[in-house]
Coordinates of C-alpha atoms in Angstrom, one line a residue:
M1 CA 22.9 -0.9 27.7
T2 CA 23.8 -3.4 30.4
K3 CA 21.4 -6.1 31.6
E4 CA 21.2 -4.3 35.0
E5 CA 20.2 -1.0 33.3
L6 CA 17.6 -2.8 31.2
D7 CA 16.2 -4.6 34.2
K8 CA 15.7 -1.2 36.0
V9 CA 14.0 0.3 32.9
L10 CA 11.7 -2.8 32.7
E11 CA 10.9 -2.7 36.4
S12 CA 10.0 1.0 36.3
H13 CA 7.9 0.4 33.1
K14 CA 6.0 -2.3 34.9
K15 CA 5.2 0.1 37.8
W16 CA 4.1 2.7 35.2
L17 CA 1.8 0.1 33.6
H18 CA 0.2 -0.6 36.9
G19 CA -0.4 3.1 37.7
N20 CA 2.3 3.4 40.3
C21 CA 3.5 7.0 40.5
C22 CA 7.1 5.8 41.0
G23 CA 7.0 4.1 37.6
K24 CA 8.0 5.5 34.3
R25 CA 7.2 4.6 30.7
A26 CA 10.2 2.7 29.2
D27 CA 12.2 5.1 27.1
L28 CA 14.6 2.9 25.1
C29 CA 14.8 5.2 22.1
G30 CA 18.0 4.6 20.3
A31 CA 19.2 2.0 22.8
D32 CA 21.6 -0.8 21.8
L33 CA 19.7 -3.9 22.7
S34 CA 21.1 -6.1 20.0
G35 CA 21.0 -9.8 21.0
A36 CA 19.0 -9.0 24.2
N37 CA 16.9 -11.6 25.7
L38 CA 13.5 -10.0 26.1
Y39 CA 11.5 -13.2 26.1
G40 CA 8.0 -12.5 27.3
A41 CA 8.9 -8.9 28.3
D42 CA 6.1 -6.5 28.9
L43 CA 6.9 -3.4 26.7
Y44 CA 3.3 -2.3 26.2
G45 CA 3.5 1.3 24.8
A46 CA 7.3 1.5 25.2
D47 CA 9.4 3.9 23.2
L48 CA 11.9 1.8 21.2
C49 CA 12.2 4.3 18.3
G50 CA 15.5 3.8 16.5
A51 CA 16.6 1.1 19.0
D52 CA 18.9 -1.7 17.8
L53 CA 17.1 -4.9 18.6
S54 CA 18.9 -6.9 15.9
G55 CA 19.1 -10.5 16.9
A56 CA 17.1 -9.9 20.0
S57 CA 14.6 -12.5 21.4
L58 CA 11.2 -10.9 21.8
Y59 CA 9.4 -14.2 21.8
G60 CA 6.0 -13.7 23.4
A61 CA 6.8 -10.1 24.2
E62 CA 4.0 -7.6 24.8
L63 CA 4.6 -4.8 22.4
C64 CA 1.1 -3.5 21.9
G65 CA 1.3 0.2 21.0
A66 CA 5.1 0.2 21.2
D67 CA 7.0 2.8 19.1
L68 CA 9.5 0.8 17.0
R69 CA 9.8 3.4 14.2
D70 CA 13.2 3.1 12.4
A71 CA 14.3 0.4 14.8
D72 CA 16.9 -2.2 13.6
L73 CA 14.9 -5.5 14.1
R74 CA 17.0 -7.6 11.7
D75 CA 16.9 -11.3 12.6
A76 CA 14.9 -10.5 15.8
D77 CA 12.6 -13.3 17.1
F78 CA 9.0 -11.9 17.4
R79 CA 7.3 -15.3 17.5
E80 CA 4.0 -15.0 19.3
A81 CA 4.7 -11.4 20.2
N82 CA 1.8 -9.0 20.5
L83 CA 2.4 -6.1 18.1
I84 CA -1.2 -4.8 18.0
E85 CA -1.1 -1.1 17.1
A86 CA 2.7 -1.1 17.2
D87 CA 4.4 1.6 15.1
L88 CA 6.9 -0.1 12.9
R89 CA 7.2 2.5 10.2
G90 CA 10.7 2.5 8.6
A91 CA 11.8 -0.5 10.7
D92 CA 14.3 -2.9 9.3
L93 CA 12.7 -6.3 9.8
R94 CA 14.9 -8.2 7.4
G95 CA 15.2 -11.8 8.5
A96 CA 12.8 -11.2 11.5
N97 CA 10.7 -14.1 12.6
L98 CA 7.1 -12.9 13.0
S99 CA 5.6 -16.4 13.1
G100 CA 2.5 -16.4 15.3
A101 CA 2.9 -12.6 16.0
T102 CA -0.2 -10.5 16.2
L103 CA 0.1 -7.5 13.9
K104 CA -3.5 -6.2 13.9
D105 CA -3.4 -2.4 13.3
A106 CA 0.4 -2.3 13.3
D107 CA 1.9 0.2 10.9
L108 CA 4.6 -1.3 8.7
C109 CA 4.8 1.5 6.1
D110 CA 8.3 1.9 4.8
A111 CA 9.4 -1.2 6.8
D112 CA 11.8 -3.7 5.1
I113 CA 10.4 -7.2 5.4
D114 CA 12.8 -9.0 3.1
F115 CA 13.6 -12.5 4.2
S116 CA 11.3 -12.2 7.2
V117 CA 8.7 -14.8 8.2
W118 CA 5.3 -13.2 7.7
P119 CA 2.6 -14.5 10.0
L120 CA 0.0 -16.4 7.8
W121 CA -2.7 -16.7 10.4
C122 CA -5.5 -14.3 11.6
G123 CA -2.9 -12.3 13.6
G124 CA -1.3 -11.3 10.3
L125 CA -4.4 -9.6 9.0
D126 CA -5.5 -5.9 9.2
V127 CA -1.9 -4.6 9.1
H128 CA -1.2 -1.2 7.6
I129 CA 1.2 -1.8 4.7
D130 CA 2.4 0.4 1.9
D131 CA 2.5 -0.4 -1.8
R132 CA 6.1 -1.8 -1.6
I133 CA 5.0 -4.5 0.9
A134 CA 1.7 -5.1 -0.9
V135 CA 3.5 -5.7 -4.2
Q136 CA 6.1 -7.9 -2.5
L137 CA 3.3 -10.1 -1.0
L138 CA 1.4 -10.1 -4.3
Y139 CA 4.5 -11.2 -6.2
H140 CA 5.0 -14.2 -3.9
L141 CA 1.4 -15.2 -4.2
V142 CA 1.2 -14.9 -8.0
R143 CA 4.5 -16.6 -8.5
N144 CA 3.6 -19.5 -6.3
V145 CA 0.1 -20.0 -7.6
L146 CA 1.3 -20.0 -11.2
F147 CA 4.2 -22.3 -10.5
S148 CA 2.3 -24.9 -8.4
R149 CA 0.9 -28.0 -10.1
N150 CA -1.6 -28.2 -7.2
T151 CA -3.3 -24.9 -7.6
S152 CA -6.6 -24.8 -9.4
E153 CA -6.9 -23.6 -13.0
E154 CA -9.5 -21.1 -11.7
L155 CA -6.9 -19.4 -9.4
K156 CA -4.2 -19.6 -12.0
S157 CA -6.5 -17.9 -14.5
L158 CA -7.5 -15.2 -11.9
L159 CA -3.9 -14.4 -10.9
S160 CA -2.4 -14.5 -14.4
Q161 CA -4.5 -11.5 -15.5
K162 CA -2.2 -9.0 -17.3
E163 CA -2.8 -6.1 -14.8
I164 CA -2.2 -8.3 -11.7
V165 CA 1.1 -9.7 -13.2
K166 CA 2.2 -6.2 -14.2
V167 CA 1.8 -5.0 -10.6
A168 CA 3.4 -8.1 -9.2
N169 CA 6.4 -7.6 -11.5
Q170 CA 7.0 -4.2 -9.8
F171 CA 8.5 -6.2 -6.8
H172 CA 11.7 -4.5 -5.8
R173 CA 13.7 -7.8 -6.0
V174 CA 12.2 -8.9 -9.4
D175 CA 15.7 -8.7 -11.1
E176 CA 17.0 -11.2 -8.6
C177 CA 13.9 -13.4 -8.4
G178 CA 12.8 -13.2 -12.0
R179 CA 9.9 -11.6 -13.8
I180 CA 6.7 -13.5 -13.8
E181 CA 5.9 -14.5 -17.4
V182 CA 2.5 -15.8 -18.1
T183 CA 2.3 -18.6 -20.6
E184 CA -0.7 -20.1 -22.3
K185 CA -0.5 -22.9 -19.9
C186 CA -1.1 -20.5 -17.0
Q187 CA -4.0 -18.7 -18.6

């Protein structure tokens, strides 16, 4: 998609958002927007299902309620983007930067978040995740708590419980990163 074509779609979407009968919801389903500069773009409720946004800049973009199912979002910049209620099921977010993004009520089931920057602030709470992502996040938490010399013995004891470690070791990259082994020192 050329920049001119994209600008027309965004202008029509803006009219649609403001209730103008000449406007139309952005339909960018399957569009090749790789490397696009969508800094601060208003894509509220846009259809980006299956779109290629790899390497795109979506810094500060409004993507509330957007359909990003199965989209290629590898290495995309979502810093400070609003992804409230966005549908990211099956999206490839490998290497994406979600720092400062608001993900409340976003659906990330079956999404791939490997090597991405997960937002560790209130905007990263209340996200719909599946077991794969939950185990991935748990693995990182347990591994870091047990490794750190600055974490309290109380937390180490809590997170070194056999059942918690067993679940954390189900991480899909455990062969690469290493199994968590609980030693007496950690208990």
